[in-house]
Coordinates of C-alpha atoms in Angstrom, one line a residue:
X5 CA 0.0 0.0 0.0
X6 CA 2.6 2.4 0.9
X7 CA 4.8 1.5 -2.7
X8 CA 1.6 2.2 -4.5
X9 CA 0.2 5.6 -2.6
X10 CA 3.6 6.8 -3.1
X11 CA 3.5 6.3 -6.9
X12 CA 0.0 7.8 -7.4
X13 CA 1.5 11.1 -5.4
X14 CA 4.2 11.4 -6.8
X15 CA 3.8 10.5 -11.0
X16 CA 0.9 13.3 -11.0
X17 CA 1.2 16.9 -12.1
X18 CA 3.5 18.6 -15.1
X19 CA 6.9 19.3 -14.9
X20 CA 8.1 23.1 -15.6
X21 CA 11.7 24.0 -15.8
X22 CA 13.9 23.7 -12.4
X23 CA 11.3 22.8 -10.0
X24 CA 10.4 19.9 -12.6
X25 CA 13.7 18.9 -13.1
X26 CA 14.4 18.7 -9.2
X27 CA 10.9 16.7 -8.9
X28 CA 12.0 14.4 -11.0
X29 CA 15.0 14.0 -8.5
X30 CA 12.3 13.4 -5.9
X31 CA 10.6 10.7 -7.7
X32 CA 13.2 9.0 -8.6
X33 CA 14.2 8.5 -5.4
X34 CA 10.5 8.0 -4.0
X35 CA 10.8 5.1 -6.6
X36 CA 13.9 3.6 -5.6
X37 CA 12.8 3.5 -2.1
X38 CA 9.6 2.3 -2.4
X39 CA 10.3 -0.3 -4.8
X40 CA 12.6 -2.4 -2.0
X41 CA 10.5 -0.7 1.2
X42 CA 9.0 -2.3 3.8
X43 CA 7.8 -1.1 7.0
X44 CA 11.3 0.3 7.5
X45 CA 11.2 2.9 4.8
X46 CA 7.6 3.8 5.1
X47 CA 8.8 7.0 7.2
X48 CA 11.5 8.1 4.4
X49 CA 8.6 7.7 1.6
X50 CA 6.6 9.9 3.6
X51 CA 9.4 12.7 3.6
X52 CA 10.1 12.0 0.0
X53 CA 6.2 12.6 -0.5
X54 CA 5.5 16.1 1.6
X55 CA 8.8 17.1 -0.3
X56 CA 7.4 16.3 -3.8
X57 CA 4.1 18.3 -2.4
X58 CA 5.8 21.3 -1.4
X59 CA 7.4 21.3 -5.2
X60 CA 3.9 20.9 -7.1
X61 CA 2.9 23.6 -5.2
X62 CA 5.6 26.1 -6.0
X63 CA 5.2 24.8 -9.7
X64 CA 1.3 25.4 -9.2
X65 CA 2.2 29.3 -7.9
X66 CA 5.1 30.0 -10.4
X67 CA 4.1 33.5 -12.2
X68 CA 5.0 33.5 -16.1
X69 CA 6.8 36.1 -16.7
X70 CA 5.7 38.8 -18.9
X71 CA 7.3 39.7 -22.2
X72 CA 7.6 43.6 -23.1
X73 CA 9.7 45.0 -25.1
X74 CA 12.5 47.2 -23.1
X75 CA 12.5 50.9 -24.3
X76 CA 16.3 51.0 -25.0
X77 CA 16.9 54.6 -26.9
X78 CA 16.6 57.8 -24.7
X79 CA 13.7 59.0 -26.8
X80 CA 11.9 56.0 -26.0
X81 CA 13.4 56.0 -22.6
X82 CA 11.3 59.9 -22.4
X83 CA 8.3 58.6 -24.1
X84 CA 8.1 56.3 -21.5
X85 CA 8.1 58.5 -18.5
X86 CA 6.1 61.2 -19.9
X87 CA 3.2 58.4 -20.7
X88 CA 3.6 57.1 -17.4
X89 CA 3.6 61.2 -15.8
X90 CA 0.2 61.5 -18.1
X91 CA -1.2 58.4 -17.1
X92 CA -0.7 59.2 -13.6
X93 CA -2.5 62.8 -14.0
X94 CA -5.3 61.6 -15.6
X95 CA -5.9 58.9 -13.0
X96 CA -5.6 61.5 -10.5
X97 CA -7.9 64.1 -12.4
X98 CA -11.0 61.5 -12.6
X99 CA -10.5 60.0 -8.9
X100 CA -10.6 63.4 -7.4
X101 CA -7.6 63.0 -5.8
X102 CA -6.5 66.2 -7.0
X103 CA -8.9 68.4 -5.3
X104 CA -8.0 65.9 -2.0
X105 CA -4.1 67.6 -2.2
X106 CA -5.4 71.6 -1.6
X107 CA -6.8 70.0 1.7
X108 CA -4.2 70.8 4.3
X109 CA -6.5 68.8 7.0
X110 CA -7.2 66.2 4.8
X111 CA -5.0 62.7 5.1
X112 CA -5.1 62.8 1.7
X113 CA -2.3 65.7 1.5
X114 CA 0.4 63.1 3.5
X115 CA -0.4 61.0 0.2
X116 CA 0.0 63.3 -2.5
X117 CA -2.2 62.1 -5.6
X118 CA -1.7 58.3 -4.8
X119 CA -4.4 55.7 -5.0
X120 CA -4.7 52.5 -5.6
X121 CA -5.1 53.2 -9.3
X122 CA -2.3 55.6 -9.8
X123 CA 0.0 53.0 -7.6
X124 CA -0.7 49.9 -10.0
X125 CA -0.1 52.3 -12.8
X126 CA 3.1 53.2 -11.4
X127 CA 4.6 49.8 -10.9
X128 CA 3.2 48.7 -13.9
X129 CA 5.2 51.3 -15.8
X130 CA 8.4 50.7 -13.8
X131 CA 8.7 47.2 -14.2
X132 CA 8.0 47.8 -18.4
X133 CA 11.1 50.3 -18.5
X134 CA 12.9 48.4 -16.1
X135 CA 16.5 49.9 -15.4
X136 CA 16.8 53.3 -13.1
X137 CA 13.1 53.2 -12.8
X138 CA 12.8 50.0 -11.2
X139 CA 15.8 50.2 -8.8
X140 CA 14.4 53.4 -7.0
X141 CA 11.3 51.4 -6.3
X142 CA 13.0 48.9 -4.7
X143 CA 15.7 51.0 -2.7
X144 CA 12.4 52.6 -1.7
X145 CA 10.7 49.6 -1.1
X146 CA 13.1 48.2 1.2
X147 CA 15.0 50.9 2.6
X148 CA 11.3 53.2 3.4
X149 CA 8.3 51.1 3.1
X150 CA 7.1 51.6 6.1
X151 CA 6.7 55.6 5.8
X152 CA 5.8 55.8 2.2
X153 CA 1.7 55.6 1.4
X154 CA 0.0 53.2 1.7
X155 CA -0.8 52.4 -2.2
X156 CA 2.7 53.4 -3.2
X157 CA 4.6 50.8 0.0
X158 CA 2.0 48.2 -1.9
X159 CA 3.2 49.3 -5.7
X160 CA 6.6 48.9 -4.7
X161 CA 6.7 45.8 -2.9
X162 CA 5.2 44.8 -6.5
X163 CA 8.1 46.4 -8.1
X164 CA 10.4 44.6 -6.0
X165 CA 9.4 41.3 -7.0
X166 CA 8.6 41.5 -10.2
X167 CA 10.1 42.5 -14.1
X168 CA 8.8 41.6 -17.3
X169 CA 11.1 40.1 -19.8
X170 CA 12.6 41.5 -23.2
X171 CA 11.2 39.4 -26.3
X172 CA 13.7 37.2 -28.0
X173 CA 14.4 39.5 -30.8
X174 CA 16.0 41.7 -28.3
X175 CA 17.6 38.9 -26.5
X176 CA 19.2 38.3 -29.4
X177 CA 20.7 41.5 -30.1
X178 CA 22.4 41.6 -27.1
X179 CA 23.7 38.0 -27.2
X180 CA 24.9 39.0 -30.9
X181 CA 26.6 42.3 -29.8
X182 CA 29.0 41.2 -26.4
X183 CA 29.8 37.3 -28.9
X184 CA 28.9 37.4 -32.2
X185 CA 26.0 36.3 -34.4
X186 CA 27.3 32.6 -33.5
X187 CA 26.7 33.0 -30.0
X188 CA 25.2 29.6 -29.5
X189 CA 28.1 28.1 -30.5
X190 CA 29.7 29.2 -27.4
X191 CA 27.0 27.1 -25.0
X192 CA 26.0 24.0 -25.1
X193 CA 22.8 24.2 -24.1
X194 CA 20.8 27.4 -23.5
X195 CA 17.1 28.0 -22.8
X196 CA 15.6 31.0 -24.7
X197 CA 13.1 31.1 -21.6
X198 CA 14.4 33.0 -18.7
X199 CA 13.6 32.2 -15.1
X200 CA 14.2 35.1 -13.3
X201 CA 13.8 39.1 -14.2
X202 CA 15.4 41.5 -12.1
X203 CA 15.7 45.5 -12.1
X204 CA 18.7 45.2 -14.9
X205 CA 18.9 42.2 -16.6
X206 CA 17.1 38.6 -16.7
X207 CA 18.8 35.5 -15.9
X208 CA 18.6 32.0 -18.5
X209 CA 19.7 28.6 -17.7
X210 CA 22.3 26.7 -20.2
X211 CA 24.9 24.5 -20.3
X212 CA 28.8 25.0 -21.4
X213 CA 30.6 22.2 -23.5
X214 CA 32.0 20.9 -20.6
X215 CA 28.9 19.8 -19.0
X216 CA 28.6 22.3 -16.3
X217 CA 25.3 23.4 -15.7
X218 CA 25.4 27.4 -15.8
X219 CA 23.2 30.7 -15.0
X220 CA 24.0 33.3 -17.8
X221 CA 22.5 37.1 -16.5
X222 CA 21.9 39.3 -19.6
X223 CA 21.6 43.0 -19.4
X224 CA 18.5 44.9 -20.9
X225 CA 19.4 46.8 -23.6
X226 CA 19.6 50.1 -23.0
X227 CA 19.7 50.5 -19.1
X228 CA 23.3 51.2 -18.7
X229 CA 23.2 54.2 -21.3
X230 CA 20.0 55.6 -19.5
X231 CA 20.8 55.9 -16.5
X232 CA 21.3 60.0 -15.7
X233 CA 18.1 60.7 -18.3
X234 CA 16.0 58.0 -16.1
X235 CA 16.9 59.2 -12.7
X236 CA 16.0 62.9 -13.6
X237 CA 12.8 61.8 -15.3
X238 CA 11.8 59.7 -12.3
X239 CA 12.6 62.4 -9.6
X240 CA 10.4 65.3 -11.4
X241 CA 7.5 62.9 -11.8
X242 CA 7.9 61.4 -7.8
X243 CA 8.6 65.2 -7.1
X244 CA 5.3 66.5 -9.2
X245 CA 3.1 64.2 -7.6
X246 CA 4.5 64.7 -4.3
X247 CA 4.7 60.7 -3.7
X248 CA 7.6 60.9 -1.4
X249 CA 7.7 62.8 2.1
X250 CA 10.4 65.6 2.1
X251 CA 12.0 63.9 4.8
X252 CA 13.3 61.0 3.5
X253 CA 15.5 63.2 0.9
X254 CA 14.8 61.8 -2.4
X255 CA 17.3 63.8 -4.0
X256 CA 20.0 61.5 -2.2
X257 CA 17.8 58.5 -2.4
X258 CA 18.1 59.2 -6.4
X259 CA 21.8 60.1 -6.4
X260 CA 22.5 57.1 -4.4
X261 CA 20.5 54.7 -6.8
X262 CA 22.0 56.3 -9.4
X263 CA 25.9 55.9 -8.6
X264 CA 24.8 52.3 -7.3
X265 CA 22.9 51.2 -11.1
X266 CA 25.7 52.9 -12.9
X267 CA 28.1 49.8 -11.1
X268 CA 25.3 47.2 -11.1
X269 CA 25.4 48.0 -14.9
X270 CA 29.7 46.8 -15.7
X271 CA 28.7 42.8 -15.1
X272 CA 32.7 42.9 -15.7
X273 CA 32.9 44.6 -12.1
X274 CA 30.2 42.5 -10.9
X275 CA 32.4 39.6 -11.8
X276 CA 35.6 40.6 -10.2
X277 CA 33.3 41.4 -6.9
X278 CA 31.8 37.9 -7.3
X279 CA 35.3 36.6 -7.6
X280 CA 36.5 38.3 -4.5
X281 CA 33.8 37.2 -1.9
X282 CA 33.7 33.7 -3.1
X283 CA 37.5 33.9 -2.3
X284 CA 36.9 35.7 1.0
X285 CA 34.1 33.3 2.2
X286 CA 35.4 29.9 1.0
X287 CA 39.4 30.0 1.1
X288 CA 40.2 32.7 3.6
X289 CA 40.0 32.7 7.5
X290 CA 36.7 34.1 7.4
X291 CA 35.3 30.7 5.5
X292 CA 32.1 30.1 7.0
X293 CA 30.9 26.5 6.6
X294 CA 27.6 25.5 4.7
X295 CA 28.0 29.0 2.6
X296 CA 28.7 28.9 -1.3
X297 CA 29.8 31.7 -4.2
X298 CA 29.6 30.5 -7.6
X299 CA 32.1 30.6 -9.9
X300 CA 32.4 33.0 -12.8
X301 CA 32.7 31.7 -16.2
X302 CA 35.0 34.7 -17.5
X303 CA 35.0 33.5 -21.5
X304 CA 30.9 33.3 -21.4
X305 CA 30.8 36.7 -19.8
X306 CA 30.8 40.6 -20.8
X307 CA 30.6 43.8 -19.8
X308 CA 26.6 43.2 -20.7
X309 CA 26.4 39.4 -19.6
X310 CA 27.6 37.6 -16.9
X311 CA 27.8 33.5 -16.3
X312 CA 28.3 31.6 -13.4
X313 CA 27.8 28.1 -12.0
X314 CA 24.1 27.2 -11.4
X315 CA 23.1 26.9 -8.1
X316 CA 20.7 24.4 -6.6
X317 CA 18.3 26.0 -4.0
X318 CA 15.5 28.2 -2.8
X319 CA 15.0 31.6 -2.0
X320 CA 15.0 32.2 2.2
X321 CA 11.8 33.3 2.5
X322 CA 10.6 29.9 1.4
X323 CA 11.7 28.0 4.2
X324 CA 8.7 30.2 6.6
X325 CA 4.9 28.8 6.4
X326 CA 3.9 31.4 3.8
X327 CA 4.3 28.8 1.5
X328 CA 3.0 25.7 3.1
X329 CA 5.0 23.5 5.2
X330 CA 7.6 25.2 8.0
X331 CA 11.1 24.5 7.9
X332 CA 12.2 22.6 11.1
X333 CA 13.6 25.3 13.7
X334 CA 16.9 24.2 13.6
X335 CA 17.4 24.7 9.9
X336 CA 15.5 28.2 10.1
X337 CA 17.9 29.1 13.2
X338 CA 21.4 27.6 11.3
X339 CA 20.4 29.7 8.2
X340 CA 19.6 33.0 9.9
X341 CA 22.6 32.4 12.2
X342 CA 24.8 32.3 9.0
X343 CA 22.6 35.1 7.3
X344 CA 23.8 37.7 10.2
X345 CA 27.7 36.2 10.1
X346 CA 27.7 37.0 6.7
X347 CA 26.7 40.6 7.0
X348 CA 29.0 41.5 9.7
X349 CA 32.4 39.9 8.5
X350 CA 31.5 41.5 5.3
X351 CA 31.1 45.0 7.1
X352 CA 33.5 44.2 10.0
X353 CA 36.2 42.2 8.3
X354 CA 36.0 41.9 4.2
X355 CA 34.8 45.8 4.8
X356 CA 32.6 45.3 1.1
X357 CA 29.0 44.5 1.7
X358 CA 26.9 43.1 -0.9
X359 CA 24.0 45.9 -0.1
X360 CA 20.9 44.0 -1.9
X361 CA 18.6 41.7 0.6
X362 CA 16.5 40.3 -1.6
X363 CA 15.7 36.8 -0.4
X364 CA 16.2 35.7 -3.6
X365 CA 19.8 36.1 -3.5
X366 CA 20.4 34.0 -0.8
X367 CA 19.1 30.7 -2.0
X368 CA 19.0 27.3 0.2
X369 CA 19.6 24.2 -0.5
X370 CA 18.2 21.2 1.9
X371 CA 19.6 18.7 0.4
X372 CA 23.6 19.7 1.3
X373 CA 22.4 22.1 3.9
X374 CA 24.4 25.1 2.0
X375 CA 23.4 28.4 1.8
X376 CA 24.3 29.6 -1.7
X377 CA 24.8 33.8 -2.3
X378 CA 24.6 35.2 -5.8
X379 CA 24.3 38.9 -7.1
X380 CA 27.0 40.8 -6.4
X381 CA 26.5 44.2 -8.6
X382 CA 25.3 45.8 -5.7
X383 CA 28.5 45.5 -3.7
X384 CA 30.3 48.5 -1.8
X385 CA 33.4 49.2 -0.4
X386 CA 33.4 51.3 3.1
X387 CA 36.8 53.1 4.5
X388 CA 38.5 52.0 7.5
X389 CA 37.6 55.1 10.1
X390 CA 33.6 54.4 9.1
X391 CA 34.0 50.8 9.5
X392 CA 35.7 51.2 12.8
X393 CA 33.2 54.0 14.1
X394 CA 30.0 52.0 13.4
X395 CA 31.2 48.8 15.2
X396 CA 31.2 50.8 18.4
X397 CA 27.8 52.9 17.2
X398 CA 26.3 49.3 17.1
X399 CA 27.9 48.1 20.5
X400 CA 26.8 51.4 21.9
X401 CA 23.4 50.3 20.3
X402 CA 23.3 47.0 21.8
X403 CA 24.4 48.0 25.4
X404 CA 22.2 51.1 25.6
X405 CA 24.4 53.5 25.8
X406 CA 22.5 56.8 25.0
X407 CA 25.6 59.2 25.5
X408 CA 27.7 57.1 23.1
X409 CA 25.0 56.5 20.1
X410 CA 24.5 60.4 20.2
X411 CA 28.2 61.2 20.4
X412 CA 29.3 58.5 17.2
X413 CA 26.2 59.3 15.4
X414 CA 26.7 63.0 15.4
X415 CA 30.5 62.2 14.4
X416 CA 29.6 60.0 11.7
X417 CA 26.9 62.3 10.4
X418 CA 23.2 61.2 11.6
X419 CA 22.8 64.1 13.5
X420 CA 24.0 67.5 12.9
X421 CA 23.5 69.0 16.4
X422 CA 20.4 71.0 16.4
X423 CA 18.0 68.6 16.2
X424 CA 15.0 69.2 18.6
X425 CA 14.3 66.8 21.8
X426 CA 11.9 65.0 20.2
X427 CA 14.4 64.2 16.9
X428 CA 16.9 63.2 19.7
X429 CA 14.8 61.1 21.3
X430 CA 13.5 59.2 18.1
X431 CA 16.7 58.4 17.1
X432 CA 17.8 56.9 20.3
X433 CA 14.8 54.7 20.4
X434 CA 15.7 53.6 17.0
X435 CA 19.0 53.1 18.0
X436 CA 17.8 50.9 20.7
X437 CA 15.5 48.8 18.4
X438 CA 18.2 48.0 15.8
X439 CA 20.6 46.7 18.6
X440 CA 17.9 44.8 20.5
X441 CA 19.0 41.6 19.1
X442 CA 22.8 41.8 20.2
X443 CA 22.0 42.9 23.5
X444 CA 22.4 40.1 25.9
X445 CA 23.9 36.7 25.5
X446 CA 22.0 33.6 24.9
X447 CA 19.3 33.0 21.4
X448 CA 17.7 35.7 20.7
X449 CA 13.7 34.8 19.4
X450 CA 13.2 37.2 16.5
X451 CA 9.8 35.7 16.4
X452 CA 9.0 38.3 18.8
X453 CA 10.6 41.5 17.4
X454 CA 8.3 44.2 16.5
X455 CA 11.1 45.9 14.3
X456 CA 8.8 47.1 12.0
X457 CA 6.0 48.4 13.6
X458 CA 8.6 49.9 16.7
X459 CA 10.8 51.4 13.8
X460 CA 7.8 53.1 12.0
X461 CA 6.9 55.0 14.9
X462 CA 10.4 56.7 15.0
X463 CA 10.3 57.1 11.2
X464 CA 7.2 59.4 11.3
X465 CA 9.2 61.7 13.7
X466 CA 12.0 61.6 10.9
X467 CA 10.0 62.4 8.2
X468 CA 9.0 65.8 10.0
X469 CA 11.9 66.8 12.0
X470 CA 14.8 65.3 10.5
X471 CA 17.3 68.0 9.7
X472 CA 20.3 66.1 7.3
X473 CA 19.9 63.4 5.0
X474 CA 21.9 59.9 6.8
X475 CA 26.0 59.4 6.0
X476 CA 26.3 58.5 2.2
X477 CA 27.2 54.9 3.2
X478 CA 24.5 54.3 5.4
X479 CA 22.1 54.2 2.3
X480 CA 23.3 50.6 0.8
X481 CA 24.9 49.6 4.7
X482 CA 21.0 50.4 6.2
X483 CA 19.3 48.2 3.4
X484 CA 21.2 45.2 3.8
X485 CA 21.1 45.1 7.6
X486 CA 17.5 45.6 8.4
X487 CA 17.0 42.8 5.4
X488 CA 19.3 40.5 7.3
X489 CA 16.9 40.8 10.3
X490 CA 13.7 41.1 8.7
X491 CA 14.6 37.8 7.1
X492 CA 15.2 36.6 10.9
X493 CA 12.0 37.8 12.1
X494 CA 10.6 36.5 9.2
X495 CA 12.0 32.7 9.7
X496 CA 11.4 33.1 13.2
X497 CA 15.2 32.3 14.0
X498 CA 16.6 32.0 17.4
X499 CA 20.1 33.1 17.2
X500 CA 22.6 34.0 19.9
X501 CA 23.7 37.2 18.3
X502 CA 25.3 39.1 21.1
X503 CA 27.9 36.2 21.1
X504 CA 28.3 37.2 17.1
X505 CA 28.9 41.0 17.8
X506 CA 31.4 40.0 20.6
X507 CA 33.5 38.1 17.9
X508 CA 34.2 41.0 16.2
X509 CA 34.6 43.8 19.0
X510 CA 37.8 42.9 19.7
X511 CA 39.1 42.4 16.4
X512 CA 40.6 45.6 13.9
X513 CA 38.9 45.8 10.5
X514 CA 41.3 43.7 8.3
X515 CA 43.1 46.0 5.3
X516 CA 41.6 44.8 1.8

């Protein structure tokens, strides 16, 4: 009975790409197990079953990506942000929204003309040109959801997560232009399908002719090129429609995004930063176990396209109940515990921080227990004296020391030294939240930190009373750290962090 249930689970259903691929994995198994089971094995067949379920379902939620074709010529580039600012005026026009923004009372004001309508229309637009566009969405989106409006924190998170895809014709062109019109020649296999689109580029599975299995990222076309015109477009239309609250400084949010998309866009960079953590993580004396970096495949790779080893895994956020089954507690804990070592050897040690948090870049795989890190255009290189300062801003942070966050932070450049009482106070209760987790020894259960909600309060006091923009490095540095806990709160991870923090108090920043 068990041999046969197992079958009839596991032969049903289509397969689609990866997750099919790794299904049939599953099966296989299922049917090598069942077929000499007994009693014994029933409990593995189970396993092997629930696994194949989680699967199907993932295959049964996959999105298909969406195929528009990327505006690549500045005129285009224009076109597409003035149909998007006209689109956006006309939406606001016929939902009265408009006469909603002369209201100084109204709670309409703190939203400028964003609805629901004008939102969707917004992300819809920035995930067709892609590029600059889509980047200040999702610096926005993770760096200041919680004080944007409501409809806009929803578009982004949209943004964030999703691209469409350039048609094939234009894949083709840019294949063609970095190897030649013979550009299959160079791969042995290579699927014309992506399965992943991101702010700059979409990434395709293939296979060199030596049999290794390999992700190729290729660059829109265009989005390198149009970077200054699409950062100035986007701020006058954010600016016009008074989307973003003055005080979170989009001027520097936009100069920040751009300086970061203008290195995202040399994949040759992005290669020799790949190349360089994988060495730091897996040969040096900072090698943490169960962690991987691909390797770079330099003679498949361009300034426009980029190919590493393929990686086996899922993306972090799948190992929480959100999508079905929980992952037990000690793998949630052992990958959250490896998440947080990885963010402060690169800031405390390696002093370059790979500043983008998106789950999906930190992919797990159960069946070697490794946690695999890809994506490294959005790296950044901080100097010694700010390094050294902001280990003892977060010790200070963790220990409570009000007298020492406000004396670092006002030397580092948080604080200017007229803020008002109640700025002072806001950003010491901040402070206080962020270093809540290294404070004493023993786990720490992020399944009870209100991060979020706590930090939101202090961020409304920010947005009205905050006199200087934050330190230049504190725009990529914030983004990555307050991912790395989010994703801990989000797994539910106990960790023992203050044990962490103490590993590197002692130590000087190494010279790279």
């Amino acid at each position: 009975r068990c041999r046969t249930a197992a079958r009839r689970k596991l032969q049903s259903g289509s397969l689609l790409g990866l997750n099919g691929l790794k299904l049939t994995r599953v099966m296989a198994r299922a049917n090598t197990t069942v077929s000499n089971s007994g009693d014994g094995e029933k409990e593995e067949v189970d396993i092997l079953q629930k696994k194949a379920d989680r699967i199907r379902t993932k295959l049964r939620e996959r999105k298909v990506l969406k195929e528009k074709e990327v505006p690549s010529t500045s005129l285009a580039r224009m076109m597409g942000f003035g149909g998007m600012a006209a689109k956006v005026a006309m939406q606001s026009v016929f939902s009265g929204q408009t006469d909603n923004v002369q209201n100084e009372t109204s709670a309409a004001k703190d939203q400028g003309w964003i609805n629901d309508a004008v939102a969707d229309t917004i992300a819809s637009e920035l995930c067709r040109m892609r590029g600059a566009a889509l980047k200040v969405g999702q610096i926005l989106s993770l760096q200041d959801g919680q004080n944007l409006p409501r409809p806009l924190a929803k578009a982004l998170e949209r943004v964030r997560t999703e691209a469409n895809i350039m048609p094939k014709w234009q894949l083709e062109e840019v294949m063609s232009r970095s190897f030649g019109s013979e550009w299959r020649a160079k791969f042995k296999e290579f699927d014309e399908n992506p399965v992943a689109a991101a702010s700059i580029g979409q990434v395709h599975e293939g296979r060199t002719h030596h049999g290794t299995k390999v992700a190729i990222k290729v660059q829109y076309p265009g989005v390198a090129k149009g970077v200054e015109a699409d950062m100035a477009n986007l701020q006058r239309l954010l600016t016009f429609g008074q989307f973003v609250p003055k005080g979170l400084f989009l001027d520097k949010v936009i100069s920040t995004a751009k300086e970061e998309l203008s290195m995202e866009c040399d994949y040759i960079r992005e290669a020799d930063n790949q190349e360089r953590f994988r060495e730091f993580f897996m040969t040096s004396e900072a090698k943490i176990d169960g962690l991987n970096v691909p390797s770079v495949h330099r003679e498949l790779s361009s300034k426009d396209i980029i190919t590493t080893d393929w990686v086996e895994g899922e993306p972090v956020d799948r190992l929480t109940g959100d999508f079905g089954e929980w992952a037990p507690q000690t793998v949630r804990d052992s990958v959250a515990r490896r998440l947080l070592e990885v963010v402060l050897k690169e800031l405390f040690v390696f002093r370059k921080v790979q500043s983008d948090p998106n789950w999906s870049n930190f992919l797990y795989n159960d069946e070697n227990d490794v946690l695999n890190l890809i994506d490294f255009g959005a790296s950044n290189d901080y100097p010694s004296e700010f390094v050294s300062k902001y280990l003892k801003l977060v010790k200070a942070c963790a220990d409570k020391d009000r007298v020492e966050i406000l004396r670092i932070s006002k030397d580092i450049g948080f604080l200017c030294g007229r803020e008002s009482p109640s700025m002072i106070k806001a950003h010491v209760e901040a402070a206080y939240v962020m270093g809540e987790p290294f404070a004493s020894g023993g786990e720490f259960d992020f399944a009870k930190f209100k991060h979020g909600e706590r930090m939101a309060e202090q961020g409304k006091v920010f947005l009205n009373e905050r006199l200087v923009p934050p330190p230049k490095e504190v725009y990529t540095l914030h983004r990555k750290l307050f991912g790395a806990i989010s994703t801990c709160v989000k797994l539910r991870a106990k960790v023992a962090c203050r044990d962490l923090l103490d590993s590197f108090t002692e130590k000087k920043p190494s010279v790279n």
